[in-house]
Amino acid sequence: MGLHSFQLMNTNRSADRLIMDRTNKILIDLRAKPKTGIHRYASCLLNQQDFYSAPYQDSFSNYRTPGRISPLSAIQRFLYECIFLPFLLKKQKIALFHCTKNFGLPLFSFGTKRVLTVQDLIPLHLPEYAPNRLIRIYYYWNILLSCAAADHILCISQFTANELTRLFPFVRKKLTITYLGVDSEYFAQSPTDEKDLPPGLKRKYILTIGGTEPRKNTKIVMDLFLQHPFEGYQLVVIGSEWNGRQFTPTEKSSPWILRPGKVTEKQLLALYQHASLFIFPSVYEGFGLPPLEAMACGVPVAAAKASCLPEILGDAAEWFEPHSQDSLISAVHQILHNHDHRNNLIQKGYRKAKTYTWEKTVRETLNVYHILLKNPSG
């Protein structure tokens, strides 16, 4: 399942660093699909300089498959987590196990502290992600059982925390908010040029991300460009067709819409840095890293006023109603035609992105570990 373990190392580099016993082995869950937000979060917890990491593979390491997992794989995973994993943690003398992917904690342990990160509750709110009652029940009970088993729960935004406590009020007493981070220096100081952009760009462009995934709501932006050429700008839509949901023939044939699909890390950076505007129309996010990454690149952002985005972006974005094209047009015009307002958003965006750092995320997570491990019987 791609679990990795690491030991916390003693450090005297700064007073705000936690100093913990090296014998405390902590296991971080890396079962999320690569290149997803959850995988990036888990990797950033592992990749900080104070950590020593060593790979660990278990007997179900090949269960990960593209798309939704099969019922058999779901049963295998549940049995593994409930029956096999607690004994594995005991054998490896793991002091704390941190599950980073909404659910997957063992229901019992032999003294191992259990930490759960809840990223979002998408399948319980959006029918496209849990298309039948059985899937919704499976997700509900898995997250309920993991929340009940957890010694502490982390949420990546106040929005997610509110959603979770409304669903399960008992979690309130063991919940901490740890926002995600942005590597602002990487986005701002890694130069790219036009040769790093995907082929097909012929003019200045506006950028959005999400492919055909329903909650990403990119259709409202594509519809704007299909109705008329938008002031000579080309629209670049990052992301592929989601779960069989295809782009329409018109979207595929329009000369004003470029669909590079999944892009490399270098291409993504170049697309951010050279865009005239980044539009983030998503209707549901647990945190929302892409607009912060665009801000770190000095690109003004127009975002849908939905879910956690107002909490995360504050006054650094131009807001529009997620299902109103008139509201979207107004936001775009405001950024493209009001030079002072545009520059103001860019400066606010730089400052906003810098307030979210992975160092802070790790420090606050370590504080939770420290409290739990300091009180083994608690």
mmCIF file with all atom_site columns, N, CA, C and O in Angstrom, residues 158-186:
data_model
loop_
_atom_site.group_PDB
_atom_site.id
_atom_site.type_symbol
_atom_site.label_atom_id
_atom_site.label_alt_id
_atom_site.label_comp_id
_atom_site.label_asym_id
_atom_site.label_entity_id
_atom_site.label_seq_id
_atom_site.pdbx_PDB_ins_code
_atom_site.Cartn_x
_atom_site.Cartn_y
_atom_site.Cartn_z
_atom_site.occupancy
_atom_site.B_iso_or_equiv
_atom_site.pdbx_formal_charge
_atom_site.auth_seq_id
_atom_site.auth_comp_id
_atom_site.auth_asym_id
_atom_site.auth_atom_id
_atom_site.pdbx_PDB_model_num
ATOM 1   N N  . GLN A 1 158 ? -10.906 25.205 7.843  1.00 0.00 ? 158 GLN A N  1
ATOM 2   C CA . GLN A 1 158 ? -12.026 25.344 8.769  1.00 0.00 ? 158 GLN A CA 1
ATOM 3   C C  . GLN A 1 158 ? -13.302 24.844 8.112  1.00 0.00 ? 158 GLN A C  1
ATOM 4   O O  . GLN A 1 158 ? -14.184 24.286 8.775  1.00 0.00 ? 158 GLN A O  1
ATOM 5   N N  . PHE A 1 159 ? -13.402 25.039 6.799  1.00 0.00 ? 159 PHE A N  1
ATOM 6   C CA . PHE A 1 159 ? -14.569 24.557 6.060  1.00 0.00 ? 159 PHE A CA 1
ATOM 7   C C  . PHE A 1 159 ? -14.730 23.055 6.217  1.00 0.00 ? 159 PHE A C  1
ATOM 8   O O  . PHE A 1 159 ? -15.813 22.558 6.532  1.00 0.00 ? 159 PHE A O  1
ATOM 9   N N  . THR A 1 160 ? -13.641 22.303 6.011  1.00 0.00 ? 160 THR A N  1
ATOM 10  C CA . THR A 1 160 ? -13.700 20.851 6.166  1.00 0.00 ? 160 THR A CA 1
ATOM 11  C C  . THR A 1 160 ? -14.011 20.477 7.612  1.00 0.00 ? 160 THR A C  1
ATOM 12  O O  . THR A 1 160 ? -14.793 19.550 7.867  1.00 0.00 ? 160 THR A O  1
ATOM 13  N N  . ALA A 1 161 ? -13.425 21.204 8.554  1.00 0.00 ? 161 ALA A N  1
ATOM 14  C CA . ALA A 1 161 ? -13.694 20.934 9.969  1.00 0.00 ? 161 ALA A CA 1
ATOM 15  C C  . ALA A 1 161 ? -15.168 21.143 10.295 1.00 0.00 ? 161 ALA A C  1
ATOM 16  O O  . ALA A 1 161 ? -15.779 20.347 11.022 1.00 0.00 ? 161 ALA A O  1
ATOM 17  N N  . ASN A 1 162 ? -15.757 22.195 9.766  1.00 0.00 ? 162 ASN A N  1
ATOM 18  C CA . ASN A 1 162 ? -17.184 22.453 10.001 1.00 0.00 ? 162 ASN A CA 1
ATOM 19  C C  . ASN A 1 162 ? -18.058 21.358 9.399  1.00 0.00 ? 162 ASN A C  1
ATOM 20  O O  . ASN A 1 162 ? -19.042 20.923 10.009 1.00 0.00 ? 162 ASN A O  1
ATOM 21  N N  . GLU A 1 163 ? -17.696 20.929 8.172  1.00 0.00 ? 163 GLU A N  1
ATOM 22  C CA . GLU A 1 163 ? -18.443 19.855 7.519  1.00 0.00 ? 163 GLU A CA 1
ATOM 23  C C  . GLU A 1 163 ? -18.375 18.567 8.353  1.00 0.00 ? 163 GLU A C  1
ATOM 24  O O  . GLU A 1 163 ? -19.373 17.864 8.520  1.00 0.00 ? 163 GLU A O  1
ATOM 25  N N  . LEU A 1 164 ? -17.195 18.278 8.872  1.00 0.00 ? 164 LEU A N  1
ATOM 26  C CA . LEU A 1 164 ? -17.002 17.044 9.626  1.00 0.00 ? 164 LEU A CA 1
ATOM 27  C C  . LEU A 1 164 ? -17.737 17.084 10.966 1.00 0.00 ? 164 LEU A C  1
ATOM 28  O O  . LEU A 1 164 ? -18.362 16.093 11.363 1.00 0.00 ? 164 LEU A O  1
ATOM 29  N N  . THR A 1 165 ? -17.668 18.206 11.665 1.00 0.00 ? 165 THR A N  1
ATOM 30  C CA . THR A 1 165 ? -18.329 18.285 12.975 1.00 0.00 ? 165 THR A CA 1
ATOM 31  C C  . THR A 1 165 ? -19.844 18.315 12.849 1.00 0.00 ? 165 THR A C  1
ATOM 32  O O  . THR A 1 165 ? -20.540 17.871 13.759 1.00 0.00 ? 165 THR A O  1
ATOM 33  N N  . ARG A 1 166 ? -20.346 18.823 11.739 1.00 0.00 ? 166 ARG A N  1
ATOM 34  C CA . ARG A 1 166 ? -21.804 18.747 11.518 1.00 0.00 ? 166 ARG A CA 1
ATOM 35  C C  . ARG A 1 166 ? -22.228 17.294 11.334 1.00 0.00 ? 166 ARG A C  1
ATOM 36  O O  . ARG A 1 166 ? -23.305 16.896 11.777 1.00 0.00 ? 166 ARG A O  1
ATOM 37  N N  . LEU A 1 167 ? -21.381 16.525 10.683 1.00 0.00 ? 167 LEU A N  1
ATOM 38  C CA . LEU A 1 167 ? -21.696 15.124 10.422 1.00 0.00 ? 167 LEU A CA 1
ATOM 39  C C  . LEU A 1 167 ? -21.482 14.268 11.673 1.00 0.00 ? 167 LEU A C  1
ATOM 40  O O  . LEU A 1 167 ? -22.319 13.416 12.011 1.00 0.00 ? 167 LEU A O  1
ATOM 41  N N  . PHE A 1 168 ? -20.354 14.493 12.344 1.00 0.00 ? 168 PHE A N  1
ATOM 42  C CA . PHE A 1 168 ? -19.993 13.718 13.537 1.00 0.00 ? 168 PHE A CA 1
ATOM 43  C C  . PHE A 1 168 ? -19.594 14.680 14.664 1.00 0.00 ? 168 PHE A C  1
ATOM 44  O O  . PHE A 1 168 ? -18.405 14.995 14.823 1.00 0.00 ? 168 PHE A O  1
ATOM 45  N N  . PRO A 1 169 ? -20.543 15.162 15.444 1.00 0.00 ? 169 PRO A N  1
ATOM 46  C CA . PRO A 1 169 ? -20.226 16.155 16.481 1.00 0.00 ? 169 PRO A CA 1
ATOM 47  C C  . PRO A 1 169 ? -19.172 15.694 17.482 1.00 0.00 ? 169 PRO A C  1
ATOM 48  O O  . PRO A 1 169 ? -18.463 16.522 18.064 1.00 0.00 ? 169 PRO A O  1
ATOM 49  N N  . PHE A 1 170 ? -19.023 14.391 17.676 1.00 0.00 ? 170 PHE A N  1
ATOM 50  C CA . PHE A 1 170 ? -18.087 13.897 18.684 1.00 0.00 ? 170 PHE A CA 1
ATOM 51  C C  . PHE A 1 170 ? -16.620 14.203 18.353 1.00 0.00 ? 170 PHE A C  1
ATOM 52  O O  . PHE A 1 170 ? -15.752 14.133 19.229 1.00 0.00 ? 170 PHE A O  1
ATOM 53  N N  . VAL A 1 171 ? -16.319 14.544 17.088 1.00 0.00 ? 171 VAL A N  1
ATOM 54  C CA . VAL A 1 171 ? -14.926 14.774 16.707 1.00 0.00 ? 171 VAL A CA 1
ATOM 55  C C  . VAL A 1 171 ? -14.407 16.126 17.192 1.00 0.00 ? 171 VAL A C  1
ATOM 56  O O  . VAL A 1 171 ? -13.202 16.363 17.197 1.00 0.00 ? 171 VAL A O  1
ATOM 57  N N  . ARG A 1 172 ? -15.306 17.013 17.610 1.00 0.00 ? 172 ARG A N  1
ATOM 58  C CA . ARG A 1 172 ? -14.920 18.386 17.931 1.00 0.00 ? 172 ARG A CA 1
ATOM 59  C C  . ARG A 1 172 ? -13.799 18.459 18.978 1.00 0.00 ? 172 ARG A C  1
ATOM 60  O O  . ARG A 1 172 ? -12.925 19.315 18.923 1.00 0.00 ? 172 ARG A O  1
ATOM 61  N N  . LYS A 1 173 ? -13.826 17.528 19.943 1.00 0.00 ? 173 LYS A N  1
ATOM 62  C CA . LYS A 1 173 ? -12.878 17.574 21.057 1.00 0.00 ? 173 LYS A CA 1
ATOM 63  C C  . LYS A 1 173 ? -11.486 17.076 20.679 1.00 0.00 ? 173 LYS A C  1
ATOM 64  O O  . LYS A 1 173 ? -10.541 17.237 21.462 1.00 0.00 ? 173 LYS A O  1
ATOM 65  N N  . LYS A 1 174 ? -11.353 16.476 19.523 1.00 0.00 ? 174 LYS A N  1
ATOM 66  C CA . LYS A 1 174 ? -10.035 15.947 19.138 1.00 0.00 ? 174 LYS A CA 1
ATOM 67  C C  . LYS A 1 174 ? -9.651  16.386 17.728 1.00 0.00 ? 174 LYS A C  1
ATOM 68  O O  . LYS A 1 174 ? -9.081  15.626 16.955 1.00 0.00 ? 174 LYS A O  1
ATOM 69  N N  . LEU A 1 175 ? -9.923  17.632 17.399 1.00 0.00 ? 175 LEU A N  1
ATOM 70  C CA . LEU A 1 175 ? -9.736  18.118 16.032 1.00 0.00 ? 175 LEU A CA 1
ATOM 71  C C  . LEU A 1 175 ? -8.843  19.353 16.017 1.00 0.00 ? 175 LEU A C  1
ATOM 72  O O  . LEU A 1 175 ? -8.988  20.252 16.838 1.00 0.00 ? 175 LEU A O  1
ATOM 73  N N  . THR A 1 176 ? -7.912  19.370 15.068 1.00 0.00 ? 176 THR A N  1
ATOM 74  C CA . THR A 1 176 ? -7.020  20.516 14.860 1.00 0.00 ? 176 THR A CA 1
ATOM 75  C C  . THR A 1 176 ? -6.993  20.851 13.372 1.00 0.00 ? 176 THR A C  1
ATOM 76  O O  . THR A 1 176 ? -7.016  19.954 12.531 1.00 0.00 ? 176 THR A O  1
ATOM 77  N N  . ILE A 1 177 ? -6.945  22.142 13.046 1.00 0.00 ? 177 ILE A N  1
ATOM 78  C CA . ILE A 1 177 ? -6.838  22.576 11.649 1.00 0.00 ? 177 ILE A CA 1
ATOM 79  C C  . ILE A 1 177 ? -5.371  22.811 11.319 1.00 0.00 ? 177 ILE A C  1
ATOM 80  O O  . ILE A 1 177 ? -4.681  23.567 12.000 1.00 0.00 ? 177 ILE A O  1
ATOM 81  N N  . THR A 1 178 ? -4.879  22.135 10.298 1.00 0.00 ? 178 THR A N  1
ATOM 82  C CA . THR A 1 178 ? -3.511  22.336 9.804  1.00 0.00 ? 178 THR A CA 1
ATOM 83  C C  . THR A 1 178 ? -3.610  22.609 8.303  1.00 0.00 ? 178 THR A C  1
ATOM 84  O O  . THR A 1 178 ? -3.802  21.700 7.508  1.00 0.00 ? 178 THR A O  1
ATOM 85  N N  . TYR A 1 179 ? -3.497  23.861 7.935  1.00 0.00 ? 179 TYR A N  1
ATOM 86  C CA . TYR A 1 179 ? -3.589  24.233 6.522  1.00 0.00 ? 179 TYR A CA 1
ATOM 87  C C  . TYR A 1 179 ? -2.435  23.636 5.718  1.00 0.00 ? 179 TYR A C  1
ATOM 88  O O  . TYR A 1 179 ? -1.368  23.355 6.265  1.00 0.00 ? 179 TYR A O  1
ATOM 89  N N  . LEU A 1 180 ? -2.662  23.448 4.432  1.00 0.00 ? 180 LEU A N  1
ATOM 90  C CA . LEU A 1 180 ? -1.615  22.965 3.542  1.00 0.00 ? 180 LEU A CA 1
ATOM 91  C C  . LEU A 1 180 ? -0.641  24.090 3.221  1.00 0.00 ? 180 LEU A C  1
ATOM 92  O O  . LEU A 1 180 ? -0.842  25.243 3.621  1.00 0.00 ? 180 LEU A O  1
ATOM 93  N N  . GLY A 1 181 ? 0.410   23.753 2.493  1.00 0.00 ? 181 GLY A N  1
ATOM 94  C CA . GLY A 1 181 ? 1.438   24.738 2.186  1.00 0.00 ? 181 GLY A CA 1
ATOM 95  C C  . GLY A 1 181 ? 1.662   24.921 0.696  1.00 0.00 ? 181 GLY A C  1
ATOM 96  O O  . GLY A 1 181 ? 1.230   24.116 -0.128 1.00 0.00 ? 181 GLY A O  1
ATOM 97  N N  . VAL A 1 182 ? 2.342   25.995 0.359  1.00 0.00 ? 182 VAL A N  1
ATOM 98  C CA . VAL A 1 182 ? 2.726   26.302 -1.020 1.00 0.00 ? 182 VAL A CA 1
ATOM 99  C C  . VAL A 1 182 ? 4.223   26.602 -1.026 1.00 0.00 ? 182 VAL A C  1
ATOM 100 O O  . VAL A 1 182 ? 4.705   27.356 -0.178 1.00 0.00 ? 182 VAL A O  1
ATOM 101 N N  . ASP A 1 183 ? 4.934   26.022 -1.947 1.00 0.00 ? 183 ASP A N  1
ATOM 102 C CA . ASP A 1 183 ? 6.362   26.307 -2.088 1.00 0.00 ? 183 ASP A CA 1
ATOM 103 C C  . ASP A 1 183 ? 6.511   27.571 -2.931 1.00 0.00 ? 183 ASP A C  1
ATOM 104 O O  . ASP A 1 183 ? 6.795   27.516 -4.131 1.00 0.00 ? 183 ASP A O  1
ATOM 105 N N  . SER A 1 184 ? 6.322   28.720 -2.293 1.00 0.00 ? 184 SER A N  1
ATOM 106 C CA . SER A 1 184 ? 6.294   29.991 -3.021 1.00 0.00 ? 184 SER A CA 1
ATOM 107 C C  . SER A 1 184 ? 7.598   30.276 -3.747 1.00 0.00 ? 184 SER A C  1
ATOM 108 O O  . SER A 1 184 ? 7.590   30.809 -4.867 1.00 0.00 ? 184 SER A O  1
ATOM 109 N N  . GLU A 1 185 ? 8.722   29.921 -3.137 1.00 0.00 ? 185 GLU A N  1
ATOM 110 C CA . GLU A 1 185 ? 10.008  30.186 -3.785 1.00 0.00 ? 185 GLU A CA 1
ATOM 111 C C  . GLU A 1 185 ? 10.145  29.397 -5.082 1.00 0.00 ? 185 GLU A C  1
ATOM 112 O O  . GLU A 1 185 ? 10.661  29.903 -6.080 1.00 0.00 ? 185 GLU A O  1
ATOM 113 N N  . TYR A 1 186 ? 9.678   28.158 -5.085 1.00 0.00 ? 186 TYR A N  1
ATOM 114 C CA . TYR A 1 186 ? 9.755   27.338 -6.297 1.00 0.00 ? 186 TYR A CA 1
ATOM 115 C C  . TYR A 1 186 ? 8.944   27.984 -7.421 1.00 0.00 ? 186 TYR A C  1
ATOM 116 O O  . TYR A 1 186 ? 9.424   28.122 -8.555 1.00 0.00 ? 186 TYR A O  1
#
